[in-house]
Structure formats: C-alpha cells, structure tokens
Short mmCIF file of C-alpha atoms and ligand atoms in Angstrom, two decimals:
data_model
loop_
_atom_site.label_atom_id
_atom_site.label_comp_id
_atom_site.label_asym_id
_atom_site.label_seq_id
_atom_site.Cartn_x
_atom_site.Cartn_y
_atom_site.Cartn_z
CA MET G 1 95.57 142.09 131.02
CA LYS G 2 96.13 142.60 127.47
CA ILE G 3 96.85 140.08 124.96
CA LEU G 4 97.91 140.08 121.53
CA LEU G 5 97.23 136.73 119.32
CA LEU G 6 98.62 135.84 115.93
CA GLY G 7 97.28 133.65 113.46
CA LYS G 8 94.40 133.75 114.70
CA ASN G 9 92.16 131.48 112.18
CA GLY G 10 94.74 129.03 111.62
CA GLN G 11 93.69 125.93 114.16
CA VAL G 12 94.91 126.54 117.09
CA GLY G 13 94.87 130.28 116.47
CA TRP G 14 90.58 130.02 116.75
CA GLU G 15 90.47 127.81 119.75
CA LEU G 16 93.00 129.86 120.95
CA GLN G 17 90.64 133.00 120.74
CA ARG G 18 88.70 131.43 122.78
CA ALA G 19 90.08 130.11 125.57
CA LEU G 20 92.32 133.71 125.96
CA SER G 21 88.47 135.32 126.31
CA VAL G 22 88.79 134.51 129.66
CA LEU G 23 91.96 135.66 130.92
CA GLY G 24 91.69 139.70 129.51
CA GLU G 25 91.27 141.96 126.28
CA VAL G 26 92.42 139.47 122.98
CA ILE G 27 93.67 142.20 119.77
CA ALA G 28 93.66 139.15 117.67
CA LEU G 29 95.57 139.31 114.34
CA ASP G 30 95.57 137.25 110.99
CA ARG G 31 97.80 138.42 108.14
CA HIS G 32 95.36 141.22 107.07
CA PRO G 33 96.07 144.55 108.47
CA VAL G 34 93.33 145.77 110.95
CA SER G 35 91.42 148.78 112.19
CA THR G 36 91.17 148.63 116.08
CA ALA G 37 91.39 151.16 118.94
CA TYR G 38 95.44 150.40 118.81
CA GLY G 39 95.45 152.12 115.57
CA THR G 40 96.36 149.47 112.27
CA LEU G 41 98.09 147.05 113.48
CA VAL G 42 99.96 144.28 110.65
CA GLY G 43 99.47 140.90 111.70
CA ASP G 44 101.54 139.33 108.58
CA LEU G 45 105.06 137.78 110.15
CA SER G 46 106.74 138.03 106.55
CA ASP G 47 106.07 142.34 107.47
CA LEU G 48 109.07 141.98 110.46
CA VAL G 49 109.05 145.75 110.52
CA GLY G 50 104.93 145.98 110.46
CA LEU G 51 105.52 143.47 112.83
CA ARG G 52 107.35 145.30 115.02
CA GLU G 53 104.75 148.57 114.95
CA ALA G 54 101.85 146.23 116.03
CA ILE G 55 103.51 145.30 119.31
CA HIS G 56 105.19 148.51 119.64
CA SER G 57 101.36 150.08 119.55
CA VAL G 58 99.38 147.71 122.08
CA ALA G 59 101.94 146.78 124.36
CA PRO G 60 100.64 143.34 125.37
CA ASN G 61 101.50 142.12 128.68
CA VAL G 62 101.04 138.22 126.35
CA ILE G 63 102.19 137.64 123.09
CA VAL G 64 100.96 134.56 122.02
CA ASN G 65 102.17 133.29 118.53
CA ALA G 66 99.50 130.79 116.43
CA ALA G 67 100.44 131.94 113.26
CA ALA G 68 103.55 129.60 111.41
CA TYR G 69 104.73 129.20 107.80
CA THR G 70 103.24 124.83 108.43
CA ALA G 71 103.44 124.28 104.38
CA VAL G 72 105.99 121.06 105.16
CA ASP G 73 106.54 120.30 101.70
CA LYS G 74 106.53 123.65 100.15
CA ALA G 75 108.84 124.84 102.55
CA GLU G 76 111.38 122.49 101.29
CA THR G 77 111.57 125.23 98.14
CA GLU G 78 109.45 127.88 99.50
CA ARG G 79 112.73 128.68 102.07
CA GLU G 80 113.27 132.35 101.89
CA LEU G 81 109.47 132.88 103.48
CA ALA G 82 108.56 129.94 105.56
CA HIS G 83 112.58 131.57 107.37
CA ILE G 84 110.86 134.72 107.38
CA VAL G 85 107.88 133.83 109.07
CA ASN G 86 108.51 130.58 111.18
CA ALA G 87 112.16 131.96 112.35
CA MET G 88 112.38 135.78 112.03
CA ALA G 89 109.09 137.10 113.18
CA SER G 90 109.43 135.16 116.28
CA GLN G 91 112.79 137.15 116.34
CA VAL G 92 110.89 140.29 116.76
CA MET G 93 108.08 139.00 118.86
CA ALA G 94 110.45 137.50 121.57
CA GLU G 95 112.94 141.25 121.43
CA GLU G 96 109.66 143.66 121.64
CA ALA G 97 108.72 140.30 124.32
CA LYS G 98 112.16 141.56 126.71
CA ARG G 99 111.44 145.45 125.97
CA LEU G 100 108.25 145.18 127.54
CA ASP G 101 108.92 142.49 129.82
CA ALA G 102 105.69 140.29 128.29
CA ILE G 103 105.47 137.01 127.69
CA LEU G 104 105.66 135.29 124.64
CA VAL G 105 103.73 132.51 124.29
CA HIS G 106 104.82 129.91 121.06
CA TYR G 107 104.09 126.72 119.58
CA SER G 108 106.87 124.23 118.06
CA THR G 109 106.86 120.64 116.67
CA ASP G 110 108.39 116.97 116.74
CA TYR G 111 110.18 117.84 113.55
CA VAL G 112 113.25 119.39 114.76
CA PHE G 113 114.14 116.15 116.08
CA ASP G 114 115.89 113.70 113.71
CA GLY G 115 112.56 111.03 114.31
CA THR G 116 114.84 108.13 114.36
CA GLY G 117 114.28 105.18 117.32
CA THR G 118 111.18 103.82 120.22
CA ASN G 119 111.33 106.58 122.37
CA ALA G 120 109.35 109.45 123.58
CA TRP G 121 111.46 112.66 123.00
CA LYS G 122 112.13 114.45 125.66
CA GLU G 123 113.00 118.38 126.05
CA SER G 124 116.38 117.90 126.70
CA ASP G 125 116.95 115.04 123.74
CA ALA G 126 119.31 116.45 120.85
CA VAL G 127 117.84 117.98 118.07
CA SER G 128 118.44 117.51 114.77
CA PRO G 129 115.62 118.93 112.10
CA VAL G 130 113.97 116.35 109.89
CA ASN G 131 113.36 118.78 107.11
CA TYR G 132 113.30 122.42 106.21
CA TYR G 133 109.98 123.69 107.92
CA GLY G 134 111.76 121.67 110.90
CA ALA G 135 115.11 123.57 110.64
CA THR G 136 113.09 126.89 110.69
CA LYS G 137 110.46 126.14 113.87
CA LEU G 138 114.01 124.60 115.85
CA GLU G 139 115.53 128.46 114.74
CA GLY G 140 112.60 130.83 115.89
CA GLU G 141 113.13 128.67 119.42
CA GLN G 142 116.52 129.34 119.88
CA LEU G 143 116.42 132.73 118.76
CA ILE G 144 113.39 133.15 121.13
CA VAL G 145 115.75 131.71 123.74
CA ALA G 146 118.42 134.17 123.11
CA ALA G 147 116.43 137.20 122.91
CA GLY G 148 116.18 136.65 126.79
CA CYS G 149 112.60 136.87 127.04
CA LYS G 150 109.73 135.14 129.02
CA HIS G 151 108.61 132.73 126.92
CA LEU G 152 105.92 128.87 127.04
CA ILE G 153 107.69 127.00 124.13
CA PHE G 154 105.00 123.66 122.98
CA ARG G 155 106.34 121.51 121.46
CA THR G 156 103.87 119.40 119.30
CA SER G 157 102.62 116.94 116.73
CA TRP G 158 99.85 115.63 114.15
CA VAL G 159 97.76 118.58 115.03
CA TYR G 160 93.39 118.70 114.12
CA ALA G 161 90.66 120.95 114.55
CA ALA G 162 87.49 120.17 114.51
CA ARG G 163 86.67 123.39 112.17
CA GLY G 164 87.52 122.67 108.67
CA ASN G 165 89.47 119.86 107.32
CA ASN G 166 91.43 117.52 108.94
CA PHE G 167 92.89 113.10 108.75
CA ALA G 168 90.08 111.99 110.51
CA LYS G 169 87.47 114.11 108.06
CA THR G 170 89.04 112.92 104.73
CA MET G 171 89.43 109.02 106.26
CA LEU G 172 85.36 109.63 106.11
CA ARG G 173 85.09 111.02 103.25
CA LEU G 174 87.25 108.59 101.16
CA ALA G 175 85.85 105.43 102.67
CA LYS G 176 82.77 106.50 101.60
CA ASP G 177 83.21 105.99 98.36
CA ARG G 178 86.18 103.35 97.76
CA THR G 179 85.74 99.85 99.48
CA THR G 180 90.13 100.00 99.99
CA LEU G 181 92.13 102.48 101.12
CA ASN G 182 96.24 102.13 102.13
CA VAL G 183 97.34 104.51 105.13
CA ILE G 184 100.68 105.21 106.00
CA ALA G 185 101.55 102.10 109.41
CA ASP G 186 105.13 103.32 110.52
CA GLN G 187 104.96 106.97 111.55
CA ILE G 188 103.93 106.85 114.85
CA GLY G 189 102.85 109.38 117.01
CA VAL G 190 100.01 110.59 119.38
CA PRO G 191 97.08 112.93 117.43
CA THR G 192 96.68 116.55 119.46
CA GLY G 193 93.71 118.84 119.52
CA ALA G 194 93.82 122.43 118.44
CA ASP G 195 91.58 122.65 121.28
CA LEU G 196 93.77 120.93 124.01
CA LEU G 197 96.98 122.26 123.04
CA ALA G 198 95.17 126.56 123.35
CA ASP G 199 93.32 125.57 126.98
CA THR G 200 96.94 124.07 127.79
CA ALA G 201 98.94 126.92 127.02
CA VAL G 202 96.33 129.31 129.41
CA ALA G 203 96.44 127.44 131.77
CA ALA G 204 100.56 126.78 131.79
CA LEU G 205 99.93 130.67 131.31
CA GLN G 206 97.88 131.40 133.94
CA GLN G 207 100.86 130.28 135.92
CA ALA G 208 103.38 130.84 134.33
CA LEU G 209 102.08 134.75 134.80
CA ILE G 210 102.34 133.98 138.90
CA ASN G 211 105.96 132.48 138.42
CA PRO G 212 108.00 133.20 135.81
CA GLU G 213 110.23 130.40 136.15
CA LEU G 214 108.10 128.03 135.26
CA CYS G 215 108.55 129.87 131.97
CA GLY G 216 110.65 127.67 129.81
CA ILE G 217 110.38 124.83 125.88
CA TYR G 218 107.46 122.08 127.17
CA HIS G 219 106.20 119.43 125.32
CA LEU G 220 103.10 118.91 124.91
CA ALA G 221 100.60 116.39 123.41
CA PRO G 222 97.79 113.74 124.15
CA ALA G 223 98.25 110.25 125.98
CA GLY G 224 99.26 107.00 124.69
CA GLU G 225 100.21 107.03 120.59
CA THR G 226 99.25 105.36 117.42
CA SER G 227 100.32 105.03 113.65
CA TRP G 228 98.39 106.95 110.92
CA HIS G 229 96.77 103.18 109.85
CA ALA G 230 95.55 102.65 113.19
CA TYR G 231 93.97 106.17 113.85
CA ALA G 232 92.45 105.98 110.35
CA THR G 233 91.00 102.33 111.58
CA TYR G 234 89.91 103.73 114.48
CA VAL G 235 88.20 106.90 113.07
CA ILE G 236 86.37 104.21 110.61
CA ASP G 237 85.23 101.56 113.40
CA PHE G 238 83.63 104.42 115.07
CA ALA G 239 81.72 106.21 112.94
CA GLN G 240 80.68 102.62 111.81
CA SER G 241 79.88 102.17 115.20
CA LYS G 242 77.49 105.59 114.85
CA GLY G 243 75.84 104.11 112.03
CA GLU G 244 77.89 105.82 109.14
CA LEU G 245 77.58 103.77 105.67
CA LEU G 246 80.38 103.32 104.21
CA ALA G 247 82.08 101.92 101.46
CA VAL G 248 85.57 100.43 103.07
CA LYS G 249 86.28 97.48 103.19
CA THR G 250 90.59 96.91 103.30
CA ILE G 251 92.63 99.55 105.28
CA ASN G 252 96.06 98.27 103.93
CA PRO G 253 99.08 99.03 106.09
CA VAL G 254 102.01 100.29 103.99
CA ALA G 255 105.42 101.80 104.71
CA THR G 256 106.25 106.04 104.72
CA THR G 257 109.18 104.36 101.48
CA GLU G 258 105.69 103.88 99.46
CA TYR G 259 104.60 107.52 99.45
CA PRO G 260 108.28 109.58 99.02
CA THR G 261 107.49 113.25 100.20
CA PRO G 262 109.91 116.82 98.97
CA ALA G 263 110.02 116.75 102.83
CA SER G 264 110.66 113.92 104.82
CA ARG G 265 108.31 112.31 107.73
CA PRO G 266 109.85 111.52 111.06
CA LEU G 267 109.03 107.79 112.09
CA ASN G 268 109.04 108.42 115.59
CA SER G 269 106.84 111.61 116.64
CA ARG G 270 106.09 110.47 119.96
CA LEU G 271 106.10 113.16 122.88
CA ALA G 272 107.60 112.73 126.51
CA THR G 273 105.19 114.94 128.59
CA GLU G 274 105.89 114.49 132.09
CA LYS G 275 107.86 117.73 132.58
CA LEU G 276 104.68 119.89 131.66
CA ARG G 277 102.15 117.92 133.62
CA ASP G 278 104.79 117.79 136.77
CA SER G 279 105.43 121.42 136.29
CA PHE G 280 101.92 123.00 136.04
CA SER G 281 100.09 119.76 137.90
CA LEU G 282 98.74 118.90 134.51
CA HIS G 283 96.50 116.23 133.49
CA LEU G 284 96.70 115.31 129.72
CA PRO G 285 93.62 112.95 128.15
CA ASP G 286 94.21 110.20 126.04
CA TRP G 287 94.36 111.10 122.40
CA GLN G 288 91.05 108.91 121.58
CA SER G 289 89.01 111.44 123.71
CA GLY G 290 89.43 114.28 121.88
CA VAL G 291 89.17 112.56 118.72
CA THR G 292 85.47 110.54 119.91
CA ARG G 293 84.89 114.74 120.45
CA MET G 294 85.90 115.84 117.49
CA LEU G 295 84.24 112.92 115.20
CA MET G 296 80.67 113.06 117.37
CA GLU G 297 80.31 116.59 115.92
CA ALA G 298 81.38 115.95 112.77
CA LEU G 299 78.88 112.38 112.31
CA ASN G 300 76.29 115.25 114.18
CA THR G 301 76.04 112.42 116.58
P1 NDP H 401 97.84 126.25 110.56
O1 NDP H 401 98.40 126.07 109.65
O2 NDP H 401 96.60 126.24 110.83
O3 NDP H 401 97.47 128.02 110.72
C1 NDP H 401 98.29 128.39 110.91
C2 NDP H 401 97.97 130.21 110.88
O4 NDP H 401 99.21 130.71 110.63
C3 NDP H 401 97.27 130.15 109.47
O5 NDP H 401 95.88 130.93 109.83
C4 NDP H 401 98.09 131.14 108.36
O6 NDP H 401 97.41 131.73 108.07
C5 NDP H 401 98.99 131.72 108.98
N1 NDP H 401 100.12 132.52 108.50
C6 NDP H 401 101.19 131.48 107.74
N2 NDP H 401 101.85 132.32 107.86
C7 NDP H 401 101.42 133.57 107.98
C8 NDP H 401 102.09 135.06 107.97
N3 NDP H 401 103.25 135.43 106.66
N4 NDP H 401 101.19 136.24 108.42
C9 NDP H 401 100.52 136.29 109.43
N5 NDP H 401 99.60 134.68 109.24
C10 NDP H 401 100.53 133.68 109.01
O7 NDP H 401 98.36 125.48 111.84
P2 NDP H 401 98.20 124.79 113.06
O8 NDP H 401 97.07 125.95 114.06
O9 NDP H 401 97.88 123.33 112.80
O10 NDP H 401 99.41 124.91 114.10
C11 NDP H 401 99.77 126.25 115.19
C12 NDP H 401 101.16 126.11 115.56
O11 NDP H 401 101.67 124.59 115.33
C13 NDP H 401 102.17 126.34 115.04
O12 NDP H 401 103.25 126.98 115.20
C14 NDP H 401 102.61 124.89 114.18
O13 NDP H 401 104.22 125.61 113.42
C15 NDP H 401 102.92 123.45 114.77
N6 NDP H 401 102.91 122.84 114.75
C16 NDP H 401 101.79 121.86 114.03
C17 NDP H 401 101.39 121.07 113.41
C18 NDP H 401 100.13 120.40 112.61
O14 NDP H 401 100.15 118.98 113.10
N7 NDP H 401 99.96 121.32 111.99
C19 NDP H 401 102.58 119.98 113.93
C20 NDP H 401 103.12 120.28 114.91
C21 NDP H 401 103.34 121.84 115.28
P3 NDP H 401 96.07 131.78 106.42
O15 NDP H 401 95.09 130.84 107.28
O16 NDP H 401 96.40 133.22 105.86
O17 NDP H 401 97.58 131.50 105.41
#
C-alpha cells in the first residue's frame, strides 16, 4: 500500500510519519519540493497545480493531510492564503482521491462550531464557524464531502505535541521566573496529544480500508474536559510533585474578554466522541494520561 502524507513536520504530521509506517510505504512531504522515486514532488498546499501533479505521480491508496494554515489570528488578515491551503487544497486532494479510489484522511477543528453552550458538540450539530480559520476548515470539510471520495475527517481541539513547544511547556517556563500567572478560565476543551490523533487515525483507517461504509466525519479528543487555567494548574502541580523548583505562587483565573485577540475563540470546545468510539470500537484515554506522559518527557523524569 502507498500512503501520501502531506505536512509531515507539523505536530500531527510528525506523529503520523511514525504511526503510518506499519501500514505501507509512506511518501511524506513538507512544503518544499523533494526528489523521490516518483519524481520531484510538490507538497506546498498553496501550489494547487503542483499538489495535483504530486498526487498523480505517486498514485497513492491513501492520502493523509496533516498540513493546514493553523495561524488562527493571522488567518483573519491573510485570508486568501488561509483559504487556499485549508479549503482549495483539500478539494484538490479529494478530487484526486476520488479519481484514484483512494481514502483521504483529513483533520479539522471544533472551530467549525460557534462555541456556545456547555454540551459536547456532536457531528450532527449545526456548524457556524467562530472565526475565519474555522470557516476555511469548514469549507475544506464540505469540499471533501462534495467531491464524493472516501474520507475520514477527524475534528479535534487543543492539540499539543511532545516535540517542540506547547502550552504546558510555556506554563512551566513562565512558572520558573514569575510568581503570578494569569490564565484563561472560561474556555473549556480537551488537550489532545498529536500521538493520539495519529494512532487513532491509523486504527480507524485500517478498519475503513476494509469497510468503506465507516468513512465520514468523526470527533476525536481524549476523555474528560478542562479549562486552560485548570490545565496550567495540573501541569504546575505535577512538575512540583516531581521536584521542579518553580517561582510561581498564584495562578489567577481570567476571562477571555480580558485577552482580546484578532480571531474569536470558542468558550465551548467540548467534542462528543461516541460516534468514533462506537463505530471503530475504540477506547479514548482521559486527557491527563497523555499530558502526564508528555510532561514526564519534558521534565526528563
Ligand atoms: P501544525 O501547525 O503543527 O502543522 C501544520 C503543518 O502544515 C506545518 O508542518 C506547516 O508547515 C504545514 N503547512 C502550512 N502551510 C502549508 C503549505 N502551504 N504547504 C504545505 N504545508 C503547509 O498543526 P497541527 O499538527 O497542530 O494540526 C494538524 C491538523 O489539526 C490541522 O488540520 C489543524 O487544522 C487541525 N487542528 C489543530 C488544532 C491545534 O490546536 N493545533 C486544533 C484543532 C484542529 P511549516 O512547518 O513549514 O509551516
């Protein structure tokens, strides 16, 4: 089996390089052209012609798109590029997947919802993007569905990865120097590890390859919920319990309204995952287990 992976160096893309490798040959691209056995391949999602040619050249059985324009605030002003990368490139991948009878695996976001209420969003709930990034991600989903290809679209939220920077590491760094931290307490969601996103996609993909009726849109996040404030508190308590010397004494809960950003953020990022768990007989761990594992690596304990 041939798998074409786009966005190989992103948080999720990096974990997918590992997780997909047991399924077949993975041709993994970032935004720079690369010379391969299939010719020189373009993985830049803003080059729609080059992207289509790359898919033609590889003729994969599975296309996995981990690339996206993810600069949520910048997307408000860099609209054209965000739209091409998140919407138009998804359409190209979907059209090519349809032509090849391949499955397209794609990631989306809870930002397709308006973020109101306290219920966990279901796949069947009405969409109403909270910002321009969310609108481009929603259009990408819709273009994939309209193209009629086999697809697995995973909507997720609050993604972190062990590799590189993340919210937890930022909190630890700040807590070393500052006695007081102000952290948003009225946004509720679920921290989701890039490793879980990759491993779950592979588990679902294995089943969808055998049973294409499983294709569709799924919500994917660990069990439980938290606020950024409670998440920060969890991280700092854990680090202190492992002997980290931190200056921080107070973690103040603050409201989203105190931190205006160019793009609005949803207050309710909860995602209902029953459909995914039932369809694929999967268990999703609580969010603390992934965060703890990442912290153990970050703290080198
Ligand atoms: P990252 O920002 O870590 O990775 C995105 C990747 O896309 C980067 O490797 C980036 O490349 C690449 N990329 C951006 N523009 C282009 C382009 N024009 N051509 C090719 N590659 C490009 O994102 P995540 O791994 O966190 O996100 C994975 C998916 O999950 C995305 O679909 C995202 O929308 C979704 N998601 C993410 C959430 C989050 O909290 N991060 C929340 C909900 C959903 P480069 O490094 O060169 O810039």
